[in-house]
PDB file of C-alpha atoms in Angstrom:
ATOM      1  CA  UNK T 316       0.000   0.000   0.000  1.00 92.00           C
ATOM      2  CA  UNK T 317       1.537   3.254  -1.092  1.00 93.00           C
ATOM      3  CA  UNK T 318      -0.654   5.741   0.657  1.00 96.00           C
ATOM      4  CA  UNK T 319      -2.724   4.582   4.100  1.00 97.00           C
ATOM      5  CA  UNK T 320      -5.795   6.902   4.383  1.00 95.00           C
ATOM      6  CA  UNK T 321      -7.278   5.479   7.184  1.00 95.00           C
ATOM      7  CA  UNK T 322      -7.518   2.572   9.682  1.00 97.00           C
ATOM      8  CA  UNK T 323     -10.661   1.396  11.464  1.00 97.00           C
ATOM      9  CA  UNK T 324     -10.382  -1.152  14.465  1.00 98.00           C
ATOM     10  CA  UNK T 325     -13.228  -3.457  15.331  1.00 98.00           C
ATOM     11  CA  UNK T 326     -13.992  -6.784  17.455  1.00 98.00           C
ATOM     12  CA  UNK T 327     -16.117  -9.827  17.187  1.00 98.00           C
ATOM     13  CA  UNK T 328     -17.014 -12.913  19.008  1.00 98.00           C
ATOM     14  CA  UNK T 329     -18.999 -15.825  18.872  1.00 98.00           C
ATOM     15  CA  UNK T 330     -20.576 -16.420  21.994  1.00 97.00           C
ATOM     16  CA  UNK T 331     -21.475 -19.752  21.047  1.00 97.00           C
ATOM     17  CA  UNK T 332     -20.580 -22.689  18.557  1.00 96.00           C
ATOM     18  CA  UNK T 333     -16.812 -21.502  18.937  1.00 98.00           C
ATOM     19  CA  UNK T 334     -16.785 -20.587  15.044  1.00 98.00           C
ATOM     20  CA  UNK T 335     -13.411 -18.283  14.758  1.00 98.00           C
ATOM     21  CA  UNK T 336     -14.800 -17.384  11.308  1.00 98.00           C
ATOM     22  CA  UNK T 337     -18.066 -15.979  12.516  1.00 98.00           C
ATOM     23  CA  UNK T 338     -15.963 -13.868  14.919  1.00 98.00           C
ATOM     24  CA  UNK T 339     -13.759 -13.135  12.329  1.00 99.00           C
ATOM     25  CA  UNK T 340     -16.367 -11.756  10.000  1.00 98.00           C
ATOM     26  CA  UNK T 341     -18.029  -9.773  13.414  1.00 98.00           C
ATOM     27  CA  UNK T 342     -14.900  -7.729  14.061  1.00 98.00           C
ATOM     28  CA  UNK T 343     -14.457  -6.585  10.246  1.00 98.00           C
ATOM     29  CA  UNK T 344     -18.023  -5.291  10.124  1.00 98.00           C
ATOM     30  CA  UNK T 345     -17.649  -3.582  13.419  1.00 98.00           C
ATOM     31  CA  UNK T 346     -14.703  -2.089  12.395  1.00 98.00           C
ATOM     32  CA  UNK T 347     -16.602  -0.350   9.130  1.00 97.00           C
ATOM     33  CA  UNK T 348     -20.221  -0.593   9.639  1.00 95.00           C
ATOM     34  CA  UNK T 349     -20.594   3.454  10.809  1.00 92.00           C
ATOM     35  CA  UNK T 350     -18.076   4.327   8.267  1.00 90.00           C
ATOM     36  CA  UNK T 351     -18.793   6.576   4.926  1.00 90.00           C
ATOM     37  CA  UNK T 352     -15.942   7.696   2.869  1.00 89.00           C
ATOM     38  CA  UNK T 353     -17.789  10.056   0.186  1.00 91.00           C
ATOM     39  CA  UNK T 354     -14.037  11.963  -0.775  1.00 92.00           C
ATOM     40  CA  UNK T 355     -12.424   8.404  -1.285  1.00 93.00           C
ATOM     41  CA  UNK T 356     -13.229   8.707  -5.103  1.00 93.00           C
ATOM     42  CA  UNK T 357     -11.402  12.161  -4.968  1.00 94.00           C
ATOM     43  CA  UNK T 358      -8.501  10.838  -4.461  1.00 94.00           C
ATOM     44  CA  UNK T 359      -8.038   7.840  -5.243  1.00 96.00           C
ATOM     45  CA  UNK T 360      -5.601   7.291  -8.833  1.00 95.00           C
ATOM     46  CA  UNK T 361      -8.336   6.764 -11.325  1.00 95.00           C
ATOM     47  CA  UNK T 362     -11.609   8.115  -9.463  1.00 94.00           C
ATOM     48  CA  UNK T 363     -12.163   4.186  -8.924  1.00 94.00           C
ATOM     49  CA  UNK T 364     -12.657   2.418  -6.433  1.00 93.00           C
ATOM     50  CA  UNK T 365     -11.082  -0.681  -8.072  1.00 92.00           C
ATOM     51  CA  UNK T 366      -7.709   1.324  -7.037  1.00 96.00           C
ATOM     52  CA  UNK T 367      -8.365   1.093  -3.619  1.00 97.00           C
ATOM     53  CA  UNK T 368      -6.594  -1.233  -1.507  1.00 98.00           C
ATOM     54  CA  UNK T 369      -7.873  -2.955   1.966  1.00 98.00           C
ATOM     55  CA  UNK T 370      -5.373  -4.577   4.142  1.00 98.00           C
ATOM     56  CA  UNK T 371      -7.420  -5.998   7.116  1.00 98.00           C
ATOM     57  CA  UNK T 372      -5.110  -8.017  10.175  1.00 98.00           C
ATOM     58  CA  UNK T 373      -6.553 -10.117  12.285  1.00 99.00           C
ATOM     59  CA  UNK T 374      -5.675 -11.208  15.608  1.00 99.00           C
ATOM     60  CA  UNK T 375      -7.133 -14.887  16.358  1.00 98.00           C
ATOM     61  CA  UNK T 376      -6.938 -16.888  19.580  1.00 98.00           C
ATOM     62  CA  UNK T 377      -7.445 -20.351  17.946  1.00 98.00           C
ATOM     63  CA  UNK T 378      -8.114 -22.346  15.053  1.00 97.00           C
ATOM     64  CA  UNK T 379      -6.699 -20.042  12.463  1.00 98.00           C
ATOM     65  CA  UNK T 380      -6.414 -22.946  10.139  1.00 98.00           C
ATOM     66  CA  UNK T 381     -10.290 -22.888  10.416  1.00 98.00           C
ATOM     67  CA  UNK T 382     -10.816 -19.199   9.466  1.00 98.00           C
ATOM     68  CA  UNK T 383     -12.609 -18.702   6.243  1.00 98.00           C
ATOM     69  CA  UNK T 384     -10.472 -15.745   4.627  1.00 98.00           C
ATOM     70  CA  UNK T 385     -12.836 -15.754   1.731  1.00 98.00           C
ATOM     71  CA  UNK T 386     -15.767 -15.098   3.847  1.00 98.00           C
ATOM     72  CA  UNK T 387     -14.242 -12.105   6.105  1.00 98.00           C
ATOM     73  CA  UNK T 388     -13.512 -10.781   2.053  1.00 98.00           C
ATOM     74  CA  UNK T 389     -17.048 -11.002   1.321  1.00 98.00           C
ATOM     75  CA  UNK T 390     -17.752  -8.245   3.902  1.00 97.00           C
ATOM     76  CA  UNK T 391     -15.983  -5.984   2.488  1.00 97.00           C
ATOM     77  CA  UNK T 392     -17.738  -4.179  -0.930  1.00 92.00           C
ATOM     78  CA  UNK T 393     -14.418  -2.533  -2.874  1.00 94.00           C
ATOM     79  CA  UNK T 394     -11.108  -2.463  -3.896  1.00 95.00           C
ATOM     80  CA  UNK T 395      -8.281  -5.415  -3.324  1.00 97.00           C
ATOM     81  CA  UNK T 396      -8.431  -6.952  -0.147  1.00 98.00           C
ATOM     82  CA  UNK T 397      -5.754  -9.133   1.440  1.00 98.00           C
ATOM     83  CA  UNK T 398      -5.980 -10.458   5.110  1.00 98.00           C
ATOM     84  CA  UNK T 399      -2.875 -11.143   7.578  1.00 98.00           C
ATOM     85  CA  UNK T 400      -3.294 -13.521  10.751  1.00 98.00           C
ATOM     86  CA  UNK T 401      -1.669 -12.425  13.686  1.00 98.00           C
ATOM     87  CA  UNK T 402      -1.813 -14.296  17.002  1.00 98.00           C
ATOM     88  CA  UNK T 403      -4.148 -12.565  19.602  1.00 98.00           C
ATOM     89  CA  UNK T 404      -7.404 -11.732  20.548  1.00 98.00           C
ATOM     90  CA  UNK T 405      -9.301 -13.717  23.565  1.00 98.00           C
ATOM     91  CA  UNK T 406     -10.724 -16.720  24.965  1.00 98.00           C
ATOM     92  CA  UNK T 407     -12.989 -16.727  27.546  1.00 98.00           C
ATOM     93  CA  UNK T 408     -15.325 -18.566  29.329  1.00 98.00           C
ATOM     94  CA  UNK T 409     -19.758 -18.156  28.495  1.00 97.00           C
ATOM     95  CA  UNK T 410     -20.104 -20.136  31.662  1.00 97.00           C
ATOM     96  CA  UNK T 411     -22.449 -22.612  30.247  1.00 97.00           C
ATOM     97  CA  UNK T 412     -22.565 -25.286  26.998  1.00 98.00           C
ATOM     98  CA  UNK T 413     -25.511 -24.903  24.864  1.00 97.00           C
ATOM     99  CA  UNK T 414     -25.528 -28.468  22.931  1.00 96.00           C
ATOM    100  CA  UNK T 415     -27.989 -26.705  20.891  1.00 96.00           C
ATOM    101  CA  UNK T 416     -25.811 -24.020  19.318  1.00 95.00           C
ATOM    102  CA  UNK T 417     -23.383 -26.390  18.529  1.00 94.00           C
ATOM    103  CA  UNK T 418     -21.046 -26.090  21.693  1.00 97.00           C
ATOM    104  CA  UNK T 419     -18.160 -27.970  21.862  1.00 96.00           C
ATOM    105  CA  UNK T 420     -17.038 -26.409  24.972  1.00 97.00           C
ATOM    106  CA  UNK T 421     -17.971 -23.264  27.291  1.00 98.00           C
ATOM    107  CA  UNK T 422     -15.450 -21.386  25.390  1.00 98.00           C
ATOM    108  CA  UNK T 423     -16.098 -17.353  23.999  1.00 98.00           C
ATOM    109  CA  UNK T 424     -13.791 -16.857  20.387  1.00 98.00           C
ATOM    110  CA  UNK T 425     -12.854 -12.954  20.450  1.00 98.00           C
ATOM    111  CA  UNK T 426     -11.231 -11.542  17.558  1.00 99.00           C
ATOM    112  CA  UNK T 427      -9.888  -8.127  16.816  1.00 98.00           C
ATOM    113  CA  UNK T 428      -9.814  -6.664  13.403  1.00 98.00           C
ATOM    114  CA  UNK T 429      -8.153  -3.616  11.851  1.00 98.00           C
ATOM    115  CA  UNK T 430      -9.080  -2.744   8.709  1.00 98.00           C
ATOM    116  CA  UNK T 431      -6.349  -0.040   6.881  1.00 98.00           C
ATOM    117  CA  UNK T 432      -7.428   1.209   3.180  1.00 97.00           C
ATOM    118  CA  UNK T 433      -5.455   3.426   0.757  1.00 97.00           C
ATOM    119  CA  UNK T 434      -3.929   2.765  -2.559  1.00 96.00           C
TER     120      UNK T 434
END
């Protein structure tokens, strides 16, 4: 990325199911779901927004091997989007297993997102 115009930090869990992609997917729309960028087109080379670039890191506490990149790229609309795994974000306990949402364990994936776009 040549030029970073902004960066936008979010986080997601699943409460339930332990499903680090759902939590995945979570943090990247709370990172840009209040977010409106009507000058983007301004300056980005082109007026396009096929010039933009998204960078979007991750930090996962399990089962990165699990993560469906292509799905936390589906959440994003524009430009080229590339995701990086970085070690991080939290574990905790729900204090209960719910067999019916697919529990394995009483375990709460948390996973932080920062999403960086420029050109």
């Amino acid at each position: 990325m040549e030029k970073l115009l902004f960066i936008e930090i979010g986080m997601g869990c699943d409460l339930h199911g332990q499903d680090v992609t759902k939590a995945a997917v979570r943090a990247v729309q709370n990172a840009i779901y209040r977010n409106s960028m009507p000058g983007l087109l301004e300056i980005l080379p082109g007026g396009t927004l096929d010039a933009m670039k998204v960078r979007v890191r991750l930090a996962v506490p399990c089962d990165k091997d699990l993560l469906d990149i292509e799905q936390v790229k589906a959440v994003l609309p524009y430009g080229a989007v590339t995701v990086e795994l970085v070690d991080g974000g939290m574990l905790t306990t729900s204090g209960i297993v719910l067999p019916d949402k697919a529990d394995r364990n009483d375990l709460i994936y948390i996973v932080n997102a920062s999403v960086e776009v420029g050109y």
